[in-house]
mmCIF file of C-alpha atoms in Angstrom:
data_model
loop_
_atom_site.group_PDB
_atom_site.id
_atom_site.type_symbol
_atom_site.label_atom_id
_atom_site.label_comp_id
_atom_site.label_asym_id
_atom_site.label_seq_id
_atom_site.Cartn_x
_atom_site.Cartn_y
_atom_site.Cartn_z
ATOM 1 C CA UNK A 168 -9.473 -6.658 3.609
ATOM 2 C CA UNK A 169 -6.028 -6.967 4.529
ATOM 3 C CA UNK A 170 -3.105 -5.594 2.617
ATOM 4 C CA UNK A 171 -0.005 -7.191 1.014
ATOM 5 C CA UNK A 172 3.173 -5.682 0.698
ATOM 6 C CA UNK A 173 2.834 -6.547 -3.074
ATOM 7 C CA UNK A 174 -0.160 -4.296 -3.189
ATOM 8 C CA UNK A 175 1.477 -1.320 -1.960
ATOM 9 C CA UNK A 176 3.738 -0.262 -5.105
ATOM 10 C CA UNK A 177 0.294 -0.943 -6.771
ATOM 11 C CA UNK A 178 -1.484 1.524 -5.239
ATOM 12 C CA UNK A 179 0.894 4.117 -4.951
ATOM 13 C CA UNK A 180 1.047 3.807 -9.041
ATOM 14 C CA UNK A 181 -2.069 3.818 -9.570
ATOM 15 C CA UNK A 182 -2.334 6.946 -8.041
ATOM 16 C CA UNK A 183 0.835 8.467 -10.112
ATOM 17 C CA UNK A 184 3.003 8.492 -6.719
ATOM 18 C CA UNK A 185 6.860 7.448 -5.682
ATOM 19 C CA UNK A 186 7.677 5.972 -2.895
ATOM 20 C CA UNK A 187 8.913 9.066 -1.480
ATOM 21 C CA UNK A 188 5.231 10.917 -2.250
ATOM 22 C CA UNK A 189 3.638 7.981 -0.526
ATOM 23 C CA UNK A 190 5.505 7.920 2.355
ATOM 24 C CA UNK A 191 4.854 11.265 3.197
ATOM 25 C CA UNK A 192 1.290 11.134 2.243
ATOM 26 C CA UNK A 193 0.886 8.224 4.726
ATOM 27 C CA UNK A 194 3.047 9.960 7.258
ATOM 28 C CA UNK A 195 5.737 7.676 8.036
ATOM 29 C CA UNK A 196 9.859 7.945 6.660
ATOM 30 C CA UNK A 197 10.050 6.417 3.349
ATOM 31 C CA UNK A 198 12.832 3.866 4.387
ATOM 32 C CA UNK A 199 10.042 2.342 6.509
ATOM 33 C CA UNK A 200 7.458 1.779 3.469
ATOM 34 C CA UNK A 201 10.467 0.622 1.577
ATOM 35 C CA UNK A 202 10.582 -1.904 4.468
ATOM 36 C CA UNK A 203 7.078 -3.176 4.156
ATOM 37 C CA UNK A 204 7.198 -3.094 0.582
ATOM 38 C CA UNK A 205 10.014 -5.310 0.391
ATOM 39 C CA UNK A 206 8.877 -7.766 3.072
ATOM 40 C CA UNK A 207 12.052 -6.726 5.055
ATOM 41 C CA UNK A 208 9.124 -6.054 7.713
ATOM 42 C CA UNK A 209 5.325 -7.190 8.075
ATOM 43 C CA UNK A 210 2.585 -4.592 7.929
ATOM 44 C CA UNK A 211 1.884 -3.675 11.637
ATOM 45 C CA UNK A 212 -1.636 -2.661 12.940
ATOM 46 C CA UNK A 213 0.019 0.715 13.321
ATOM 47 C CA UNK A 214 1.069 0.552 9.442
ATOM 48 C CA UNK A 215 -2.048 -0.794 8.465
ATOM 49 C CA UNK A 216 -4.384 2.197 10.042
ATOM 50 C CA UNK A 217 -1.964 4.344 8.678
ATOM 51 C CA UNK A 218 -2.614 2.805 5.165
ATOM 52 C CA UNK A 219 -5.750 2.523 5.672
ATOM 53 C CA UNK A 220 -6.380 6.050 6.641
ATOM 54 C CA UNK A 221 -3.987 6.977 3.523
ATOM 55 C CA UNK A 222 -6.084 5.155 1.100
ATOM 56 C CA UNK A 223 -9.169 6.098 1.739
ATOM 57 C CA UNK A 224 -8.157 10.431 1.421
ATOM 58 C CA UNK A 225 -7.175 8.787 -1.964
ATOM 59 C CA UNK A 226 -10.545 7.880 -2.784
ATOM 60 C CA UNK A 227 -9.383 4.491 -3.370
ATOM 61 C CA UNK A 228 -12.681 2.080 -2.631
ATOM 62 C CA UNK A 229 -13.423 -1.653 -1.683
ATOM 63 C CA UNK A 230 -13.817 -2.699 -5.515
ATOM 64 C CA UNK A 231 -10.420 -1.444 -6.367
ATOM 65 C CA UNK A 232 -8.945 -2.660 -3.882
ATOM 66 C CA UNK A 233 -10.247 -5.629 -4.373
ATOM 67 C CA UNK A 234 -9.182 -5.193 -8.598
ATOM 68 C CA UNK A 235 -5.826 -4.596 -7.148
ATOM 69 C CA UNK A 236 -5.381 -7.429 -4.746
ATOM 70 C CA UNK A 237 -6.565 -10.218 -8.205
ATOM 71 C CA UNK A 238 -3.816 -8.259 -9.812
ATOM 72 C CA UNK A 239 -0.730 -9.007 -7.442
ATOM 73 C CA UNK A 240 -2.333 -12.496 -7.163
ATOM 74 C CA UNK A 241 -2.582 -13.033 -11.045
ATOM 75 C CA UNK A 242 1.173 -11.949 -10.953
ATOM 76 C CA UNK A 243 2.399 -13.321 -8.556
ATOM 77 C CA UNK A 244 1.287 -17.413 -10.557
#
């Protein structure tokens, strides 16, 4: 699966989290995420393992991710 910037703030939510929290969780400066999040850059492979990696300590699995990614899209209509 391949993540969306929209999906991001969604995550991070779901899991109670700022962007701030997040950030540091994933291990990168928050003005970065705020980057990605806002489309003001696209999601590296670098940023990608590092969300990756981030997600999965949170537990988060394939079927939410996938919940999460008809949510944005349902949104975004």
């Amino acid at each position: 699966m391949k993540l969306t910037a929209e999906m991001i703030p969604v995550i991070r939510q779901c899991k109670g989290m700022n962007q701030i929290e997040f950030a540091d969780y994933v291990g990168i400066p928050q003005a970065r995420l705020s980057d990605i999040e806002t489309k003001k850059i696209p999601i590296s492979d670098y940023y990608s393992s590092r969300l990756f990696l981030a997600i999965g300590k949170l537990k988060i699995d394939d079927k939410e991710l996938n919940d999460i990614k008809e949510l944005v899209k349902n949104q975004n209509i």
